[in-house]
Structure formats: C-alpha cells, structure tokens
CSV table of N, CA and C and ligand atoms in Angstrom, one decimal:
chain,number,residue,atom,x,y,z
A,1,MET,N,12.5,27.6,7.3
A,1,MET,CA,11.2,28.2,7.6
A,1,MET,C,10.1,27.3,7.2
A,2,SER,N,9.1,27.0,8.1
A,2,SER,CA,8.1,26.1,7.8
A,2,SER,C,7.0,26.8,7.0
A,3,ALA,N,6.3,26.1,6.1
A,3,ALA,CA,5.3,26.6,5.2
A,3,ALA,C,4.0,26.9,6.1
A,4,THR,N,3.2,27.9,5.6
A,4,THR,CA,2.0,28.3,6.3
A,4,THR,C,0.8,27.7,5.6
A,5,TYR,N,-0.3,27.8,6.3
A,5,TYR,CA,-1.6,27.3,5.7
A,5,TYR,C,-2.1,28.2,4.6
A,6,ASP,N,-2.5,27.6,3.5
A,6,ASP,CA,-3.0,28.4,2.4
A,6,ASP,C,-4.5,28.3,2.4
A,7,PRO,N,-5.3,29.3,2.7
A,7,PRO,CA,-6.7,29.2,2.8
A,7,PRO,C,-7.4,29.0,1.4
A,8,ASN,N,-6.7,29.0,0.4
A,8,ASN,CA,-7.2,28.7,-1.0
A,8,ASN,C,-6.9,27.3,-1.5
A,9,ASN,N,-6.5,26.4,-0.5
A,9,ASN,CA,-6.2,25.0,-1.0
A,9,ASN,C,-7.5,24.4,-1.4
A,10,ILE,N,-7.4,23.2,-2.1
A,10,ILE,CA,-8.6,22.6,-2.7
A,10,ILE,C,-9.6,22.2,-1.6
A,11,PHE,N,-9.2,21.7,-0.5
A,11,PHE,CA,-10.2,21.3,0.5
A,11,PHE,C,-10.8,22.5,1.2
A,12,ALA,N,-10.1,23.6,1.3
A,12,ALA,CA,-10.7,24.8,1.8
A,12,ALA,C,-11.8,25.2,0.9
A,13,LYS,N,-11.6,25.1,-0.4
A,13,LYS,CA,-12.6,25.4,-1.4
A,13,LYS,C,-13.8,24.5,-1.3
A,14,ILE,N,-13.6,23.2,-1.1
A,14,ILE,CA,-14.7,22.3,-0.9
A,14,ILE,C,-15.5,22.7,0.4
A,15,LEU,N,-14.8,23.1,1.4
A,15,LEU,CA,-15.5,23.5,2.7
A,15,LEU,C,-16.4,24.8,2.4
A,16,LYS,N,-15.9,25.7,1.5
A,16,LYS,CA,-16.6,26.9,1.2
A,16,LYS,C,-17.7,26.7,0.1
A,17,GLY,N,-17.7,25.4,-0.4
A,17,GLY,CA,-18.7,25.1,-1.4
A,17,GLY,C,-18.3,25.7,-2.8
A,18,GLU,N,-17.0,26.1,-3.0
A,18,GLU,CA,-16.6,26.7,-4.2
A,18,GLU,C,-16.3,25.6,-5.3
A,19,ILE,N,-16.0,24.4,-4.8
A,19,ILE,CA,-15.9,23.3,-5.8
A,19,ILE,C,-16.7,22.1,-5.2
A,20,PRO,N,-17.2,21.2,-6.1
A,20,PRO,CA,-18.1,20.2,-5.6
A,20,PRO,C,-17.3,19.0,-4.9
A,21,SER,N,-18.1,18.3,-4.1
A,21,SER,CA,-17.5,17.0,-3.6
A,21,SER,C,-18.7,16.1,-3.3
A,22,VAL,N,-18.4,14.8,-3.2
A,22,VAL,CA,-19.5,13.8,-2.8
A,22,VAL,C,-19.4,13.6,-1.3
A,23,LYS,N,-20.3,14.3,-0.6
A,23,LYS,CA,-20.3,14.4,0.8
A,23,LYS,C,-20.8,13.1,1.5
A,24,LEU,N,-20.3,12.8,2.6
A,24,LEU,CA,-20.7,11.7,3.4
A,24,LEU,C,-21.3,12.1,4.7
A,25,TYR,N,-20.7,13.1,5.3
A,25,TYR,CA,-21.0,13.5,6.7
A,25,TYR,C,-20.6,14.9,7.0
A,26,GLU,N,-21.3,15.7,7.7
A,26,GLU,CA,-20.8,16.9,8.2
A,26,GLU,C,-21.4,17.3,9.5
A,27,ASP,N,-20.6,18.0,10.4
A,27,ASP,CA,-21.1,18.6,11.6
A,27,ASP,C,-20.5,19.9,11.8
A,28,ALA,N,-20.5,20.5,12.9
A,28,ALA,CA,-20.0,21.9,13.1
A,28,ALA,C,-18.5,22.0,13.0
A,29,ASP,N,-17.8,20.8,13.1
A,29,ASP,CA,-16.4,20.9,13.1
A,29,ASP,C,-15.7,20.0,12.1
A,30,VAL,N,-16.4,19.1,11.5
A,30,VAL,CA,-15.8,18.0,10.7
A,30,VAL,C,-16.6,17.8,9.4
A,31,VAL,N,-16.0,17.5,8.3
A,31,VAL,CA,-16.6,17.1,7.1
A,31,VAL,C,-16.0,15.8,6.5
A,32,ALA,N,-16.7,14.9,5.9
A,32,ALA,CA,-16.2,13.8,5.3
A,32,ALA,C,-16.8,13.7,3.9
A,33,PHE,N,-15.9,13.3,2.9
A,33,PHE,CA,-16.4,13.2,1.5
A,33,PHE,C,-15.5,12.2,0.8
A,34,MET,N,-16.0,11.8,-0.4
A,34,MET,CA,-15.2,10.7,-1.1
A,34,MET,C,-14.0,11.3,-1.8
A,35,ASP,N,-12.9,10.5,-1.8
A,35,ASP,CA,-11.7,10.9,-2.5
A,35,ASP,C,-11.9,10.7,-4.0
A,36,VAL,N,-11.6,11.7,-4.8
A,36,VAL,CA,-11.9,11.6,-6.3
A,36,VAL,C,-10.9,10.7,-7.0
A,37,MET,N,-9.8,10.3,-6.3
A,37,MET,CA,-8.9,9.4,-7.0
A,37,MET,C,-8.7,8.2,-6.0
A,38,PRO,N,-9.7,7.4,-5.8
A,38,PRO,CA,-9.7,6.4,-4.8
A,38,PRO,C,-8.6,5.3,-5.0
A,39,GLN,N,-8.0,4.9,-3.9
A,39,GLN,CA,-7.0,3.8,-4.0
A,39,GLN,C,-7.7,2.5,-3.9
A,40,ALA,N,-9.0,2.5,-3.4
A,40,ALA,CA,-9.8,1.3,-3.4
A,40,ALA,C,-11.3,1.8,-3.3
A,41,PRO,N,-12.3,1.0,-3.7
A,41,PRO,CA,-13.6,1.5,-3.6
A,41,PRO,C,-14.0,1.8,-2.1
A,42,GLY,N,-14.6,3.0,-2.0
A,42,GLY,CA,-15.0,3.5,-0.6
A,42,GLY,C,-13.9,4.4,0.0
A,43,HIS,N,-12.8,4.7,-0.7
A,43,HIS,CA,-11.8,5.6,-0.1
A,43,HIS,C,-12.4,6.9,0.1
A,44,LEU,N,-12.4,7.4,1.4
A,44,LEU,CA,-12.9,8.6,1.8
A,44,LEU,C,-11.9,9.5,2.6
A,45,LEU,N,-12.3,10.7,2.8
A,45,LEU,CA,-11.4,11.7,3.5
A,45,LEU,C,-12.2,12.3,4.6
A,46,VAL,N,-11.6,12.5,5.7
A,46,VAL,CA,-12.2,13.2,6.8
A,46,VAL,C,-11.3,14.4,7.2
A,47,ILE,N,-12.0,15.6,7.2
A,47,ILE,CA,-11.2,16.9,7.4
A,47,ILE,C,-11.9,17.8,8.4
A,48,PRO,N,-11.1,18.5,9.2
A,48,PRO,CA,-11.7,19.5,10.1
A,48,PRO,C,-12.1,20.8,9.3
A,49,ARG,N,-13.1,21.5,9.8
A,49,ARG,CA,-13.4,22.8,9.1
A,49,ARG,C,-12.3,23.8,9.4
A,50,GLN,N,-11.7,23.7,10.6
A,50,GLN,CA,-10.6,24.7,10.9
A,50,GLN,C,-9.4,24.3,10.1
A,51,GLY,N,-8.8,25.4,9.5
A,51,GLY,CA,-7.6,25.2,8.6
A,51,GLY,C,-6.3,24.9,9.4
A,52,SER,N,-5.6,23.8,9.0
A,52,SER,CA,-4.2,23.6,9.4
A,52,SER,C,-3.6,22.9,8.2
A,53,ARG,N,-2.3,23.0,8.0
A,53,ARG,CA,-1.7,22.3,6.9
A,53,ARG,C,-1.8,20.8,7.1
A,54,ASN,N,-1.6,20.4,8.3
A,54,ASN,CA,-1.6,18.9,8.6
A,54,ASN,C,-1.6,18.7,10.1
A,55,LEU,N,-1.3,17.5,10.5
A,55,LEU,CA,-1.3,17.2,11.9
A,55,LEU,C,-0.3,18.0,12.8
A,56,LEU,N,0.8,18.4,12.1
A,56,LEU,CA,1.8,19.1,12.9
A,56,LEU,C,1.5,20.5,13.4
A,57,ASP,N,0.6,21.2,12.7
A,57,ASP,CA,0.2,22.5,13.1
A,57,ASP,C,-1.3,22.5,13.6
A,58,ALA,N,-1.9,21.4,13.7
A,58,ALA,CA,-3.3,21.4,14.1
A,58,ALA,C,-3.5,21.7,15.6
A,59,ASP,N,-4.6,22.3,15.9
A,59,ASP,CA,-5.0,22.5,17.3
A,59,ASP,C,-5.5,21.2,17.9
A,60,PRO,N,-4.9,20.7,19.0
A,60,PRO,CA,-5.3,19.5,19.7
A,60,PRO,C,-6.8,19.4,19.9
A,61,ALA,N,-7.4,20.5,20.2
A,61,ALA,CA,-8.9,20.5,20.4
A,61,ALA,C,-9.6,20.1,19.1
A,62,VAL,N,-9.1,20.5,18.0
A,62,VAL,CA,-9.7,20.1,16.7
A,62,VAL,C,-9.5,18.6,16.5
A,63,LEU,N,-8.3,18.1,16.8
A,63,LEU,CA,-8.1,16.6,16.7
A,63,LEU,C,-9.0,15.8,17.5
A,64,ALA,N,-9.4,16.4,18.7
A,64,ALA,CA,-10.3,15.7,19.6
A,64,ALA,C,-11.7,15.6,19.0
A,65,LYS,N,-12.0,16.5,18.2
A,65,LYS,CA,-13.3,16.5,17.5
A,65,LYS,C,-13.3,15.6,16.2
A,66,LEU,N,-12.1,15.6,15.6
A,66,LEU,CA,-11.9,14.9,14.3
A,66,LEU,C,-11.9,13.3,14.5
A,67,MET,N,-11.1,12.9,15.5
A,67,MET,CA,-10.9,11.4,15.5
A,67,MET,C,-12.1,10.6,15.8
A,68,PRO,N,-13.1,11.0,16.6
A,68,PRO,CA,-14.3,10.2,16.7
A,68,PRO,C,-15.0,10.1,15.3
A,69,VAL,N,-14.9,11.1,14.5
A,69,VAL,CA,-15.6,11.0,13.2
A,69,VAL,C,-14.8,10.1,12.2
A,70,VAL,N,-13.4,10.1,12.4
A,70,VAL,CA,-12.6,9.1,11.6
A,70,VAL,C,-13.1,7.7,12.0
A,71,GLN,N,-13.2,7.5,13.3
A,71,GLN,CA,-13.7,6.1,13.7
A,71,GLN,C,-15.1,5.8,13.2
A,72,LYS,N,-16.0,6.8,13.2
A,72,LYS,CA,-17.4,6.6,12.8
A,72,LYS,C,-17.4,6.2,11.3
A,73,LEU,N,-16.6,6.9,10.5
A,73,LEU,CA,-16.6,6.7,9.0
A,73,LEU,C,-15.9,5.4,8.8
A,74,ALA,N,-14.8,5.0,9.5
A,74,ALA,CA,-14.1,3.8,9.3
A,74,ALA,C,-15.0,2.6,9.6
A,75,LEU,N,-15.8,2.7,10.6
A,75,LEU,CA,-16.8,1.6,10.9
A,75,LEU,C,-17.8,1.5,9.8
A,76,ALA,N,-18.3,2.6,9.3
A,76,ALA,CA,-19.4,2.6,8.3
A,76,ALA,C,-18.8,2.1,7.0
A,77,ALA,N,-17.6,2.5,6.6
A,77,ALA,CA,-16.9,2.0,5.4
A,77,ALA,C,-16.7,0.5,5.5
A,78,LYS,N,-16.2,0.0,6.6
A,78,LYS,CA,-16.0,-1.4,6.8
A,78,LYS,C,-17.2,-2.2,6.6
A,79,GLU,N,-18.3,-1.8,7.2
A,79,GLU,CA,-19.6,-2.5,7.0
A,79,GLU,C,-20.1,-2.4,5.5
A,80,ALA,N,-20.0,-1.2,5.0
A,80,ALA,CA,-20.6,-0.9,3.6
A,80,ALA,C,-19.9,-1.8,2.6
A,81,PHE,N,-18.5,-2.0,2.7
A,81,PHE,CA,-17.8,-2.7,1.7
A,81,PHE,C,-17.4,-4.1,2.2
A,82,GLU,N,-18.0,-4.5,3.3
A,82,GLU,CA,-17.6,-5.8,3.9
A,82,GLU,C,-16.1,-6.0,3.8
A,83,ALA,N,-15.4,-5.0,4.3
A,83,ALA,CA,-13.9,-5.0,4.3
A,83,ALA,C,-13.4,-5.9,5.3
A,84,ASP,N,-12.2,-6.5,5.0
A,84,ASP,CA,-11.5,-7.3,6.0
A,84,ASP,C,-10.7,-6.4,7.0
A,85,GLY,N,-10.4,-5.2,6.5
A,85,GLY,CA,-9.7,-4.2,7.3
A,85,GLY,C,-9.9,-2.8,6.8
A,86,ILE,N,-9.4,-1.9,7.6
A,86,ILE,CA,-9.5,-0.4,7.2
A,86,ILE,C,-8.2,0.2,7.4
A,87,TYR,N,-7.7,0.8,6.3
A,87,TYR,CA,-6.5,1.5,6.3
A,87,TYR,C,-6.7,3.0,6.6
A,88,VAL,N,-6.1,3.6,7.7
A,88,VAL,CA,-6.3,5.0,8.0
A,88,VAL,C,-4.9,5.6,7.8
A,89,ALA,N,-4.8,6.6,6.9
A,89,ALA,CA,-3.5,7.2,6.6
A,89,ALA,C,-3.6,8.7,6.7
A,90,GLN,N,-2.4,9.3,7.0
A,90,GLN,CA,-2.4,10.8,7.1
A,90,GLN,C,-0.9,11.2,6.9
A,91,PHE,N,-0.7,12.1,5.9
A,91,PHE,CA,0.7,12.5,5.5
A,91,PHE,C,1.0,13.9,5.9
A,92,ASN,N,2.2,14.2,6.3
A,92,ASN,CA,2.6,15.5,6.7
A,92,ASN,C,3.8,16.0,5.9
A,93,GLU,N,3.5,17.0,5.0
A,93,GLU,CA,4.5,17.6,4.2
A,93,GLU,C,4.9,16.7,3.0
A,94,PRO,N,5.3,17.3,1.9
A,94,PRO,CA,5.6,16.6,0.7
A,94,PRO,C,6.6,15.4,0.9
A,95,ALA,N,7.5,15.5,1.7
A,95,ALA,CA,8.5,14.4,1.9
A,95,ALA,C,7.8,13.2,2.4
A,96,ALA,N,6.6,13.4,3.1
A,96,ALA,CA,5.9,12.2,3.6
A,96,ALA,C,4.7,11.8,2.6
A,97,GLY,N,4.6,12.5,1.5
A,97,GLY,CA,3.6,12.1,0.5
A,97,GLY,C,2.4,13.0,0.5
A,98,GLN,N,2.4,14.1,1.3
A,98,GLN,CA,1.2,15.0,1.3
A,98,GLN,C,1.1,15.8,0.0
A,99,THR,N,-0.1,15.9,-0.6
A,99,THR,CA,-0.2,16.7,-1.8
A,99,THR,C,-1.3,17.8,-1.6
A,100,VAL,N,-2.2,17.7,-0.7
A,100,VAL,CA,-3.2,18.7,-0.4
A,100,VAL,C,-2.9,19.2,1.0
A,101,PHE,N,-2.7,20.5,1.2
A,101,PHE,CA,-2.2,21.0,2.5
A,101,PHE,C,-3.3,21.6,3.3
A,102,HIS,N,-4.3,20.8,3.6
A,102,HIS,CA,-5.4,21.0,4.6
A,102,HIS,C,-5.5,19.6,5.3
A,103,LEU,N,-5.3,19.6,6.6
A,103,LEU,CA,-5.3,18.3,7.4
A,103,LEU,C,-6.4,17.4,6.9
A,104,HIS,N,-6.1,16.2,6.6
A,104,HIS,CA,-7.1,15.2,6.2
A,104,HIS,C,-6.6,13.8,6.6
A,105,PHE,N,-7.6,12.9,6.9
A,105,PHE,CA,-7.3,11.5,7.2
A,105,PHE,C,-7.9,10.7,6.1
A,106,HIS,N,-7.2,9.8,5.5
A,106,HIS,CA,-7.7,8.9,4.5
A,106,HIS,C,-8.3,7.7,5.2
A,107,VAL,N,-9.4,7.2,4.8
A,107,VAL,CA,-10.0,6.0,5.3
A,107,VAL,C,-10.3,5.1,4.1
A,108,ILE,N,-9.7,3.9,4.1
A,108,ILE,CA,-9.7,3.1,2.9
A,108,ILE,C,-10.0,1.6,3.3
A,109,PRO,N,-11.2,1.1,2.7
A,109,PRO,CA,-11.5,-0.3,3.0
A,109,PRO,C,-10.5,-1.2,2.3
A,110,ARG,N,-10.0,-2.2,3.0
A,110,ARG,CA,-9.0,-3.2,2.5
A,110,ARG,C,-9.6,-4.6,2.5
A,111,HIS,N,-9.3,-5.3,1.5
A,111,HIS,CA,-9.7,-6.7,1.4
A,111,HIS,C,-8.4,-7.6,1.3
A,112,ASP,N,-8.5,-8.8,1.9
A,112,ASP,CA,-7.3,-9.6,1.9
A,112,ASP,C,-6.9,-9.9,0.5
A,113,GLY,N,-5.6,-9.7,0.2
A,113,GLY,CA,-5.0,-10.1,-1.0
A,113,GLY,C,-5.2,-9.1,-2.1
A,114,GLN,N,-5.9,-8.0,-1.9
A,114,GLN,CA,-6.2,-7.0,-2.9
A,114,GLN,C,-5.3,-5.8,-2.7
A,115,PRO,N,-4.4,-5.5,-3.6
A,115,PRO,CA,-3.5,-4.4,-3.5
A,115,PRO,C,-4.2,-3.0,-3.7
A,116,LEU,N,-3.7,-2.0,-3.1
A,116,LEU,CA,-4.2,-0.6,-3.3
A,116,LEU,C,-3.8,-0.1,-4.7
A,117,LYS,N,-4.6,0.7,-5.3
A,117,LYS,CA,-4.2,1.5,-6.5
A,117,LYS,C,-3.2,2.6,-6.0
A,118,PRO,N,-2.4,3.2,-6.9
A,118,PRO,CA,-1.5,4.2,-6.5
A,118,PRO,C,-2.1,5.4,-5.9
A,119,HIS,N,-1.4,6.1,-5.0
A,119,HIS,CA,-1.9,7.3,-4.3
A,119,HIS,C,-2.0,8.4,-5.4
A,120,SER,N,-3.1,9.1,-5.4
A,120,SER,CA,-3.4,10.2,-6.3
A,120,SER,C,-3.3,9.7,-7.8
A,121,GLY,N,-3.9,8.5,-8.0
A,121,GLY,CA,-3.9,7.9,-9.4
A,121,GLY,C,-5.0,8.4,-10.2
A,122,GLY,N,-5.8,7.6,-10.9
A,122,GLY,CA,-6.8,8.0,-11.8
A,122,GLY,C,-8.0,8.5,-11.1
A,123,MET,N,-8.7,9.5,-11.8
A,123,MET,CA,-10.0,10.0,-11.3
A,123,MET,C,-11.1,8.9,-11.5
A,124,GLU,N,-11.9,8.8,-10.5
A,124,GLU,CA,-13.1,7.8,-10.6
A,124,GLU,C,-14.3,8.5,-11.2
A,125,ASP,N,-15.1,7.8,-11.8
A,125,ASP,CA,-16.4,8.3,-12.4
A,125,ASP,C,-17.2,8.8,-11.2
A,126,ILE,N,-17.8,10.0,-11.4
A,126,ILE,CA,-18.6,10.6,-10.3
A,126,ILE,C,-19.8,9.8,-9.9
A,127,GLU,N,-20.4,9.1,-10.9
A,127,GLU,CA,-21.5,8.2,-10.5
A,127,GLU,C,-21.1,7.0,-9.7
A,128,VAL,N,-19.9,6.5,-9.9
A,128,VAL,CA,-19.4,5.4,-9.0
A,128,VAL,C,-19.2,6.0,-7.6
A,129,LEU,N,-18.6,7.2,-7.5
A,129,LEU,CA,-18.4,7.8,-6.2
A,129,LEU,C,-19.7,8.0,-5.4
A,130,LYS,N,-20.7,8.4,-6.2
A,130,LYS,CA,-22.0,8.6,-5.6
A,130,LYS,C,-22.7,7.3,-5.1
A,131,VAL,N,-22.6,6.3,-5.9
A,131,VAL,CA,-23.1,5.0,-5.4
A,131,VAL,C,-22.4,4.5,-4.2
A,132,ASN,N,-21.0,4.6,-4.2
A,132,ASN,CA,-20.2,4.2,-3.0
A,132,ASN,C,-20.6,5.0,-1.8
A,133,ALA,N,-20.8,6.3,-2.0
A,133,ALA,CA,-21.1,7.2,-0.9
A,133,ALA,C,-22.5,6.8,-0.3
A,134,GLU,N,-23.4,6.4,-1.1
A,134,GLU,CA,-24.7,6.0,-0.6
A,134,GLU,C,-24.6,4.7,0.3
A,135,LYS,N,-23.7,3.8,-0.2
A,135,LYS,CA,-23.5,2.6,0.6
A,135,LYS,C,-22.9,2.9,2.0
A,136,ILE,N,-22.0,3.9,2.0
A,136,ILE,CA,-21.4,4.3,3.3
A,136,ILE,C,-22.4,5.0,4.2
A,137,LYS,N,-23.1,5.9,3.6
A,137,LYS,CA,-24.1,6.7,4.4
A,137,LYS,C,-25.2,5.8,5.0
A,138,ALA,N,-25.5,4.7,4.3
A,138,ALA,CA,-26.5,3.8,4.8
A,138,ALA,C,-26.0,3.1,6.0
A,139,CYS,N,-24.7,3.1,6.3
A,139,CYS,CA,-24.1,2.4,7.4
A,139,CYS,C,-23.8,3.3,8.6
A,140,LEU,N,-24.0,4.6,8.4
A,140,LEU,CA,-23.7,5.6,9.4
A,140,LEU,C,-24.7,5.6,10.5
B,201,5GP,P1,-2.5,13.6,0.4
B,201,5GP,O1,-1.4,13.2,-0.5
B,201,5GP,O2,-2.5,15.1,0.5
B,201,5GP,O3,-2.6,12.9,1.7
B,201,5GP,O4,-3.9,13.2,-0.3
B,201,5GP,C1,-4.7,14.1,-1.0
B,201,5GP,C2,-5.9,13.3,-1.5
B,201,5GP,O5,-6.8,14.2,-2.0
B,201,5GP,C3,-5.6,12.3,-2.6
B,201,5GP,O6,-5.9,11.0,-2.2
B,201,5GP,C4,-6.4,12.8,-3.8
B,201,5GP,O7,-6.9,11.8,-4.6
B,201,5GP,C5,-7.4,13.6,-3.1
B,201,5GP,N1,-7.9,14.8,-3.9
B,201,5GP,C6,-7.2,15.6,-4.6
B,201,5GP,N2,-7.9,16.6,-5.2
B,201,5GP,C7,-9.2,16.3,-4.8
B,201,5GP,C8,-10.5,17.0,-5.0
B,201,5GP,O8,-10.6,18.0,-5.7
B,201,5GP,N3,-11.6,16.4,-4.4
B,201,5GP,C9,-11.5,15.3,-3.7
B,201,5GP,N4,-12.6,14.8,-3.2
B,201,5GP,N5,-10.3,14.6,-3.4
B,201,5GP,C10,-9.2,15.2,-4.0
C-alpha cells in the first residue's frame, strides 16, 4: 500500500505560514525558500502550493508550473554565488532519501572541487540564510 499525502507536513506548515521560512519567491502556484540545513551556501527549495508527497503522485499540470520556477531560481542562484554549476535534486520516498513528504526540488550552487555537506546536516544561522537569500533575490 502506498503512503498518502500528510497535509500537516513541515512544508505544508510553511505554506500556511504556521512556521517561518526565509522566502525567495512566490506566485499563485509555487513557493521557493532557503533550506535550513544547506549542503552548500545558497541551497534553496522550490515547492508547489498543491500538496503531493513527491513527483510520483504530482499532477503533471503542477509540474508544468513548477519547473520554470526551478529554472528561474537555478539561474539566480548560479549568478548570485558565481557558481560553476547547479545541482538540482529531488527524492521520492525514504528509500531514495526523501525526508519531507511534500514535493520539492533542491537547487544547490556547486563550485569546482568543493564537496557538498551531508544531506539534512547541521542547521545554518538564520542571519546567514537571510544574507544568502538577499543575494539570490537580487538576481531574480
Ligand atoms: P528531502 O530529503 O526530503 O529531499 O529534503 C528535505 C530538505 O528539507 C532537507 O534538505 C532539509 O534540510 C530541509 N528542511 C527540513 N526541515 C526544514 C524546515 O523546517 N525548513 C526548511 N526551510 N527546510 C527544511
């Protein structure tokens, strides 16, 4: 039996404004905010407002709205951090590494020769996240 979407997951709470986040972008369908445990400076998340556990149960019409925003944020993060590349990641179910069960895309600036920190590692200082968010927003 496959698991169902839990409307009380942490990203759903961020969407409802029940817990804070450092926002980067929002429109009628999509929200982007900083990851609190960044694997590299500028690590951000892009999520749809509509709830689905992950890519596997998402409405294709939602994906069509989401992906242009992933691209937009990837371009902004690349410019803001003068990155050599951008890593876009998306995990489906625990076996694949998913820990928060609301569809999201990770967008992570990468620099040649610099390894990523572990997934879901240490919490970043909120002031650092805010400074990094301003850098990205300036490039949107
Ligand atoms: P997943 O493993 O599900 O692909 O990744 C979930 C991501 O959400 C992780 O990178 C983790 O650092 C991030 N995360 C977990 N809890 C919170 C939170 O409360 N706020 C934010 N902004 N990010 C979170």
